[in-house]
């Protein structure tokens, strides 16, 4: 199978280029894209990418495969290859450090902005803050995010204004804390999201939903935030 | 640098509400106008003129005109701050965006003045 890989080493290369590799699939098995990257690394050890858990939990190996973002470790080749070909590129929109490794700073900055931790001004109880099963249920589909950045880097609004638009991942997390019954900073959180960029740059094209390897729905979370902002205003 | 200073209300939520409400006004106006065209039974100058001579239609038209402008400004501003950035236009992006925004404002102002003149001019 022919795999083309985006290559760029800012210390050596003037511009990025793609390098083609011929990889033999071991006795016709369907491998994950990460396995293929490992095979490529055996051919050329300078090919760089991030990886850690290799089972879709750590969120390190988000890459763009034949135009679609996803985690290399849980994407079978048969799902993404077209006519026996696969092109692997770094997540779009973020600066490339080397080959498939991108600089996630901008992404984490957005995450920081939404204050991704419980804020509760009341005295902590002796043991823990309790939630009813119903309250806990509200966090389903939100807390599972592994911050892989597949969604935000698939979002044009995030490409255009990454410093101002929080992006789908950050907004999913923002709603995760807005929806938490133990958090008391709802008002403050909403006030920080009211400007024309943070939330309202979302135009609902749902690229995020399309690529999330965890099957989460940032667009829905953004809709909830919008409704909360509206309710608070009227 | 892209900032929110030139946005319609400098507040994302109000801009959002303005854009939705004006959209409803424009939708209603379209329905009324289409309804008139389909039921007027002919399209002569007199019929057209009589329709627009009614006060409610004049008020409604002015409202639709103002809605168009508010709606368009929110949208055009968004487009300008999305695409007219240094990434594509280099150093002159800010200047170019300003020219674009002034152009939009002038065009929209012309619509209003011209519209008022058409509605209430002799
Ligand atoms: S919402 Fe999904 S795609 Fe986005 S960062 Fe979280 S896990 Fe990744």
GROMACS .gro file of C-alpha atoms and ligand atoms in nm:
model
  364
    1UNK     CA    1   0.000   0.000   0.000
    2UNK     CA    2   0.119   0.350  -0.083
    3UNK     CA    3   0.131   0.584   0.215
    4UNK     CA    4   0.234   0.945   0.173
    5UNK     CA    5   0.349   1.125   0.481
    6UNK     CA    6   0.381   1.498   0.538
    7UNK     CA    7   0.743   1.578   0.617
    8UNK     CA    8   0.882   1.899   0.757
    9UNK     CA    9   1.185   1.964   0.971
   10UNK     CA   10   1.216   2.342   1.014
   11UNK     CA   11   1.586   2.303   1.089
   12UNK     CA   12   1.657   2.135   0.755
   13UNK     CA   13   1.372   2.194   0.514
   14UNK     CA   14   1.279   2.521   0.350
   15UNK     CA   15   0.924   2.399   0.288
   16UNK     CA   16   0.713   2.098   0.380
   17UNK     CA   17   0.697   1.810   0.132
   18UNK     CA   18   0.536   1.469   0.114
   19UNK     CA   19   0.729   1.146   0.115
   20UNK     CA   20   0.580   0.828  -0.025
   21UNK     CA   21   0.635   0.493   0.145
   22UNK     CA   22   0.547   0.149   0.015
   23UNK     CA   23   0.425  -0.052   0.310
   24UNK     CA   24   0.341  -0.421   0.290
   25UNK     CA   25   0.045  -0.516   0.506
   26UNK     CA   26   0.146  -0.830   0.696
   27UNK     CA   27  -0.051  -1.114   0.536
   28UNK     CA   28  -0.340  -0.898   0.430
   29UNK     CA   29  -0.438  -0.793   0.780
   30UNK     CA   30  -0.620  -0.468   0.847
   31UNK     CA   31  -0.389  -0.256   1.059
   32UNK     CA   32  -0.454   0.064   1.248
   33UNK     CA   33  -0.297   0.375   1.101
   34UNK     CA   34  -0.062   0.394   1.401
   35UNK     CA   35   0.070   0.044   1.327
   36UNK     CA   36   0.146   0.157   0.975
   37UNK     CA   37   0.329   0.462   1.109
   38UNK     CA   38   0.537   0.228   1.324
   39UNK     CA   39   0.620   0.021   1.013
   40UNK     CA   40   0.718   0.342   0.836
   41UNK     CA   41   0.941   0.437   1.125
   42UNK     CA   42   1.126   0.112   1.071
   43UNK     CA   43   1.194   0.219   0.713
   44UNK     CA   44   1.284   0.577   0.806
   45UNK     CA   45   1.348   0.641   1.177
   46UNK     CA   46   1.337   1.019   1.131
   47UNK     CA   47   0.958   1.022   1.072
   48UNK     CA   48   0.813   1.196   1.380
   49UNK     CA   49   0.473   1.168   1.543
   50UNK     CA   50   0.325   1.165   1.891
   51UNK     CA   51   0.181   0.853   2.045
   52UNK     CA   52   0.136   0.709   2.387
   53UNK     CA   53  -0.142   0.473   2.493
   54UNK     CA   54  -0.211   0.330   2.143
   55UNK     CA   55  -0.575   0.264   2.235
   56UNK     CA   56  -0.762   0.590   2.193
   57UNK     CA   57  -0.740   0.706   2.552
   58UNK     CA   58  -0.453   0.954   2.568
   59UNK     CA   59  -0.539   1.159   2.261
   60UNK     CA   60  -0.177   1.207   2.150
   61UNK     CA   61  -0.186   1.075   1.797
   62UNK     CA   62  -0.448   1.297   1.635
   63UNK     CA   63  -0.356   1.326   1.266
   64UNK     CA   64  -0.524   1.405   0.939
   65UNK     CA   65  -0.584   1.089   0.735
   66UNK     CA   66  -0.695   1.133   0.373
   67UNK     CA   67  -0.844   1.468   0.472
   68UNK     CA   68  -1.019   1.363   0.789
   69UNK     CA   69  -0.892   1.415   1.143
   70UNK     CA   70  -0.885   1.121   1.380
   71UNK     CA   71  -0.673   0.917   1.617
   72UNK     CA   72  -0.423   0.704   1.426
   73UNK     CA   73  -0.434   0.429   1.689
   74UNK     CA   74  -0.805   0.351   1.656
   75UNK     CA   75  -0.856   0.420   1.286
   76UNK     CA   76  -0.834   0.104   1.073
   77UNK     CA   77  -0.659   0.150   0.742
   78UNK     CA   78  -0.962   0.003   0.565
   79UNK     CA   79  -1.173   0.293   0.698
   80UNK     CA   80  -0.962   0.570   0.553
   81UNK     CA   81  -0.760   0.438   0.260
   82UNK     CA   82  -0.897   0.523  -0.081
   83UNK     CA   83  -0.802   0.310  -0.380
   84UNK     CA   84  -0.511   0.161  -0.191
   85UNK     CA   85  -0.369   0.500  -0.101
   86UNK     CA   86  -0.341   0.692   0.223
   87UNK     CA   87  -0.206   1.036   0.291
   88UNK     CA   88  -0.116   1.125   0.649
   89UNK     CA   89  -0.080   1.489   0.748
   90UNK     CA   90  -0.056   1.679   1.075
   91UNK     CA   91  -0.373   1.825   1.227
   92UNK     CA   92  -0.454   2.131   1.017
   93UNK     CA   93  -0.442   2.487   1.147
   94UNK     CA   94  -0.175   2.448   1.413
   95UNK     CA   95   0.195   2.528   1.361
   96UNK     CA   96   0.402   2.223   1.271
   97UNK     CA   97   0.694   2.147   1.499
   98UNK     CA   98   0.813   1.856   1.292
   99UNK     CA   99   0.645   1.612   1.051
  100UNK     CA  100   0.317   1.507   1.219
  101UNK     CA  101   0.389   1.681   1.549
  102UNK     CA  102   0.199   2.008   1.592
  103UNK     CA  103   0.233   2.285   1.848
  104UNK     CA  104  -0.077   2.258   2.069
  105UNK     CA  105  -0.018   2.582   2.260
  106UNK     CA  106  -0.305   2.770   2.099
  107UNK     CA  107  -0.538   2.480   2.168
  108UNK     CA  108  -0.441   2.461   2.536
  109UNK     CA  109  -0.467   2.838   2.570
  110UNK     CA  110  -0.834   2.818   2.471
  111UNK     CA  111  -0.880   2.537   2.718
  112UNK     CA  112  -0.722   2.747   2.993
  113UNK     CA  113  -0.954   3.036   2.914
  114UNK     CA  114  -1.266   2.844   3.006
  115UNK     CA  115  -1.131   2.764   3.353
  116UNK     CA  116  -1.149   2.384   3.326
  117UNK     CA  117  -1.192   2.308   3.693
  118UNK     CA  118  -1.471   2.315   3.948
  119UNK     CA  119  -1.525   2.652   4.110
  120UNK     CA  120  -1.730   2.641   4.426
  121UNK     CA  121  -1.736   2.922   4.674
  122UNK     CA  122  -1.914   2.727   4.947
  123UNK     CA  123  -1.722   2.556   5.224
  124UNK     CA  124  -1.632   2.205   5.119
  125UNK     CA  125  -1.825   1.939   5.310
  126UNK     CA  126  -1.638   1.692   5.524
  127UNK     CA  127  -1.610   1.422   5.262
  128UNK     CA  128  -1.716   1.520   4.913
  129UNK     CA  129  -1.971   1.726   4.720
  130UNK     CA  130  -2.253   1.490   4.637
  131UNK     CA  131  -2.454   1.474   4.317
  132UNK     CA  132  -2.779   1.296   4.247
  133UNK     CA  133  -2.763   1.037   3.967
  134UNK     CA  134  -2.966   1.280   3.752
  135UNK     CA  135  -2.718   1.562   3.809
  136UNK     CA  136  -2.432   1.332   3.731
  137UNK     CA  137  -2.602   1.218   3.412
  138UNK     CA  138  -2.586   1.572   3.276
  139UNK     CA  139  -2.210   1.535   3.244
  140UNK     CA  140  -2.234   1.234   3.015
  141UNK     CA  141  -2.110   1.313   2.666
  142UNK     CA  142  -1.903   1.597   2.807
  143UNK     CA  143  -1.649   1.461   3.053
  144UNK     CA  144  -1.524   1.195   2.809
  145UNK     CA  145  -1.328   1.447   2.602
  146UNK     CA  146  -0.960   1.352   2.584
  147UNK     CA  147  -0.839   1.683   2.439
  148UNK     CA  148  -0.705   1.528   2.123
  149UNK     CA  149  -0.780   1.849   1.927
  150UNK     CA  150  -0.924   1.658   1.629
  151UNK     CA  151  -1.240   1.871   1.646
  152UNK     CA  152  -1.093   2.217   1.694
  153UNK     CA  153  -0.841   2.165   1.415
  154UNK     CA  154  -1.124   2.058   1.182
  155UNK     CA  155  -1.308   2.383   1.248
  156UNK     CA  156  -1.259   2.676   1.007
  157UNK     CA  157  -1.366   2.928   1.270
  158UNK     CA  158  -1.085   2.799   1.490
  159UNK     CA  159  -0.839   2.818   1.199
  160UNK     CA  160  -0.935   3.181   1.131
  161UNK     CA  161  -0.941   3.312   1.488
  162UNK     CA  162  -0.774   3.057   1.718
  163UNK     CA  163  -0.683   3.327   1.969
  164UNK     CA  164  -1.044   3.446   2.011
  165UNK     CA  165  -1.282   3.165   1.922
  166UNK     CA  166  -1.260   2.902   2.195
  167UNK     CA  167  -1.319   2.619   1.951
  168UNK     CA  168  -1.540   2.309   1.981
  169UNK     CA  169  -1.326   2.122   2.231
  170UNK     CA  170  -1.290   2.416   2.470
  171UNK     CA  171  -1.661   2.493   2.445
  172UNK     CA  172  -1.757   2.133   2.512
  173UNK     CA  173  -1.547   2.161   2.828
  174UNK     CA  174  -1.695   2.501   2.909
  175UNK     CA  175  -2.040   2.343   2.904
  176UNK     CA  176  -1.914   2.048   3.106
  177UNK     CA  177  -1.854   2.290   3.396
  178UNK     CA  178  -2.164   2.501   3.328
  179UNK     CA  179  -2.371   2.184   3.354
  180UNK     CA  180  -2.205   2.063   3.673
  181UNK     CA  181  -2.434   2.096   3.975
  182UNK     CA  182  -2.131   2.137   4.203
  183UNK     CA  183  -2.001   2.444   4.019
  184UNK     CA  184  -2.117   2.785   4.143
  185UNK     CA  185  -1.940   3.010   3.890
  186UNK     CA  186  -2.207   2.984   3.618
  187UNK     CA  187  -2.259   3.359   3.603
  188UNK     CA  188  -1.890   3.439   3.576
  189UNK     CA  189  -1.836   3.167   3.318
  190UNK     CA  190  -2.122   3.291   3.099
  191UNK     CA  191  -2.005   3.652   3.125
  192UNK     CA  192  -1.669   3.545   2.985
  193UNK     CA  193  -1.832   3.384   2.682
  194UNK     CA  194  -2.059   3.666   2.569
  195UNK     CA  195  -1.828   3.849   2.330
  196UNK     CA  196  -1.866   3.817   1.950
  197UNK     CA  197  -1.587   3.559   1.921
  198UNK     CA  198  -1.566   3.304   2.205
  199UNK     CA  199  -1.892   3.117   2.134
  200UNK     CA  200  -2.064   3.305   1.858
  201UNK     CA  201  -1.804   3.231   1.591
  202UNK     CA  202  -1.953   2.884   1.574
  203UNK     CA  203  -2.159   2.867   1.256
  204UNK     CA  204  -2.279   2.515   1.323
  205UNK     CA  205  -2.113   2.334   1.034
  206UNK     CA  206  -2.055   2.033   1.262
  207UNK     CA  207  -1.711   1.932   1.138
  208UNK     CA  208  -1.635   1.870   1.505
  209UNK     CA  209  -1.914   1.616   1.543
  210UNK     CA  210  -1.801   1.449   1.225
  211UNK     CA  211  -1.447   1.383   1.346
  212UNK     CA  212  -1.465   1.333   1.724
  213UNK     CA  213  -1.309   0.991   1.790
  214UNK     CA  214  -1.507   0.969   2.114
  215UNK     CA  215  -1.838   1.028   1.940
  216UNK     CA  216  -1.902   1.349   2.134
  217UNK     CA  217  -2.112   1.637   2.008
  218UNK     CA  218  -1.953   1.980   2.066
  219UNK     CA  219  -2.213   2.151   1.844
  220UNK     CA  220  -2.488   2.044   2.082
  221UNK     CA  221  -2.289   2.171   2.381
  222UNK     CA  222  -2.239   2.505   2.205
  223UNK     CA  223  -2.616   2.520   2.146
  224UNK     CA  224  -2.672   2.466   2.520
  225UNK     CA  225  -2.428   2.746   2.605
  226UNK     CA  226  -2.608   2.977   2.361
  227UNK     CA  227  -2.941   2.895   2.524
  228UNK     CA  228  -2.797   2.961   2.869
  229UNK     CA  229  -2.666   3.297   2.749
  230UNK     CA  230  -3.005   3.380   2.600
  231UNK     CA  231  -3.194   3.280   2.914
  232UNK     CA  232  -2.960   3.484   3.127
  233UNK     CA  233  -3.018   3.789   2.905
  234UNK     CA  234  -3.398   3.791   2.888
  235UNK     CA  235  -0.538   4.282   1.451
  236UNK     CA  236  -0.891   4.148   1.440
  237UNK     CA  237  -1.092   4.304   1.725
  238UNK     CA  238  -1.457   4.337   1.817
  239UNK     CA  239  -1.457   4.718   1.818
  240UNK     CA  240  -1.634   4.746   1.483
  241UNK     CA  241  -1.892   4.473   1.548
  242UNK     CA  242  -2.257   4.572   1.553
  243UNK     CA  243  -2.302   4.581   1.931
  244UNK     CA  244  -1.965   4.458   2.058
  245UNK     CA  245  -2.153   4.178   2.224
  246UNK     CA  246  -2.186   3.839   2.062
  247UNK     CA  247  -2.521   3.766   2.219
  248UNK     CA  248  -2.687   4.091   2.108
  249UNK     CA  249  -2.543   4.051   1.759
  250UNK     CA  250  -2.685   3.699   1.757
  251UNK     CA  251  -3.029   3.819   1.867
  252UNK     CA  252  -3.025   4.108   1.619
  253UNK     CA  253  -2.940   3.870   1.338
  254UNK     CA  254  -3.220   3.627   1.430
  255UNK     CA  255  -3.489   3.892   1.484
  256UNK     CA  256  -3.405   4.077   1.162
  257UNK     CA  257  -3.415   3.743   0.981
  258UNK     CA  258  -3.776   3.696   1.095
  259UNK     CA  259  -3.868   4.047   0.979
  260UNK     CA  260  -3.714   3.979   0.639
  261UNK     CA  261  -3.888   3.643   0.612
  262UNK     CA  262  -4.224   3.805   0.695
  263UNK     CA  263  -4.159   4.083   0.444
  264UNK     CA  264  -4.076   3.832   0.174
  265UNK     CA  265  -4.401   3.645   0.240
  266UNK     CA  266  -4.609   3.966   0.230
  267UNK     CA  267  -4.444   4.085  -0.089
  268UNK     CA  268  -4.478   3.748  -0.260
  269UNK     CA  269  -4.838   3.726  -0.144
  270UNK     CA  270  -4.910   4.064  -0.296
  271UNK     CA  271  -4.740   3.980  -0.625
  272UNK     CA  272  -4.932   3.654  -0.654
  273UNK     CA  273  -5.272   3.802  -0.567
  274UNK     CA  274  -5.253   4.152  -0.713
  275UNK     CA  275  -5.386   4.040  -1.051
  276UNK     CA  276  -5.153   4.231  -1.275
  277UNK     CA  277  -4.845   4.434  -1.218
  278UNK     CA  278  -4.901   4.787  -1.339
  279UNK     CA  279  -4.737   5.096  -1.199
  280UNK     CA  280  -5.065   5.211  -1.040
  281UNK     CA  281  -5.128   4.884  -0.856
  282UNK     CA  282  -4.767   4.878  -0.733
  283UNK     CA  283  -4.779   5.244  -0.633
  284UNK     CA  284  -5.108   5.209  -0.449
  285UNK     CA  285  -4.973   4.915  -0.253
  286UNK     CA  286  -4.666   5.107  -0.143
  287UNK     CA  287  -4.866   5.420  -0.066
  288UNK     CA  288  -5.028   5.255   0.233
  289UNK     CA  289  -4.870   5.368   0.558
  290UNK     CA  290  -4.833   5.017   0.700
  291UNK     CA  291  -4.647   4.902   0.390
  292UNK     CA  292  -4.419   5.202   0.407
  293UNK     CA  293  -4.341   5.139   0.771
  294UNK     CA  294  -4.295   4.767   0.704
  295UNK     CA  295  -4.066   4.839   0.410
  296UNK     CA  296  -3.855   5.078   0.614
  297UNK     CA  297  -3.837   4.816   0.888
  298UNK     CA  298  -3.730   4.556   0.635
  299UNK     CA  299  -3.468   4.796   0.501
  300UNK     CA  300  -3.325   4.864   0.846
  301UNK     CA  301  -3.334   4.491   0.918
  302UNK     CA  302  -3.143   4.421   0.597
  303UNK     CA  303  -2.875   4.665   0.704
  304UNK     CA  304  -2.837   4.535   1.060
  305UNK     CA  305  -2.845   4.174   0.938
  306UNK     CA  306  -2.597   4.245   0.662
  307UNK     CA  307  -2.359   4.431   0.889
  308UNK     CA  308  -2.340   4.146   1.141
  309UNK     CA  309  -2.279   3.900   0.857
  310UNK     CA  310  -2.037   4.112   0.656
  311UNK     CA  311  -1.842   4.199   0.970
  312UNK     CA  312  -1.809   3.831   1.050
  313UNK     CA  313  -1.689   3.751   0.699
  314UNK     CA  314  -1.439   4.037   0.710
  315UNK     CA  315  -1.292   3.929   1.043
  316UNK     CA  316  -1.278   3.567   0.929
  317UNK     CA  317  -1.107   3.606   0.596
  318UNK     CA  318  -0.934   3.943   0.579
  319UNK     CA  319  -0.645   3.854   0.803
  320UNK     CA  320  -0.269   3.870   0.790
  321UNK     CA  321  -0.251   3.507   0.690
  322UNK     CA  322  -0.384   3.593   0.344
  323UNK     CA  323  -0.319   3.962   0.305
  324UNK     CA  324   0.006   4.014   0.493
  325UNK     CA  325   0.076   4.341   0.661
  326UNK     CA  326  -0.195   4.531   0.477
  327UNK     CA  327  -0.473   4.311   0.619
  328UNK     CA  328  -0.587   4.570   0.873
  329UNK     CA  329  -0.597   4.851   0.621
  330UNK     CA  330  -0.777   4.632   0.372
  331UNK     CA  331  -1.031   4.524   0.633
  332UNK     CA  332  -1.098   4.887   0.723
  333UNK     CA  333  -1.158   4.975   0.358
  334UNK     CA  334  -1.390   4.674   0.328
  335UNK     CA  335  -1.583   4.774   0.640
  336UNK     CA  336  -1.616   5.138   0.535
  337UNK     CA  337  -1.732   5.018   0.193
  338UNK     CA  338  -2.000   4.800   0.356
  339UNK     CA  339  -2.121   5.081   0.582
  340UNK     CA  340  -2.141   5.326   0.293
  341UNK     CA  341  -2.334   5.082   0.077
  342UNK     CA  342  -2.579   5.008   0.361
  343UNK     CA  343  -2.623   5.379   0.439
  344UNK     CA  344  -2.699   5.438   0.070
  345UNK     CA  345  -2.967   5.167   0.082
  346UNK     CA  346  -3.140   5.339   0.371
  347UNK     CA  347  -3.129   5.691   0.232
  348UNK     CA  348  -3.226   5.577  -0.115
  349UNK     CA  349  -3.503   5.358   0.026
  350UNK     CA  350  -3.652   5.645   0.228
  351UNK     CA  351  -3.641   5.863  -0.078
  352UNK     CA  352  -3.821   5.603  -0.288
  353UNK     CA  353  -4.087   5.549  -0.022
  354UNK     CA  354  -4.162   5.909   0.063
  355UNK     CA  355  -4.025   6.101  -0.235
  356UNK     CA  356  -4.269   6.238  -0.486
  357LIG     S1  357  -1.446   1.678   2.171
  357LIG    FE1  358  -1.376   1.486   2.075
  357LIG     S2  359  -1.246   1.554   1.902
  357LIG    FE2  360  -1.271   1.730   2.039
  357LIG     S3  361  -1.089   1.725   2.170
  357LIG    FE3  362  -1.257   1.616   2.279
  357LIG     S4  363  -1.230   1.399   2.223
  357LIG    FE4  364  -1.106   1.517   2.077
   0.00000   0.00000   0.00000
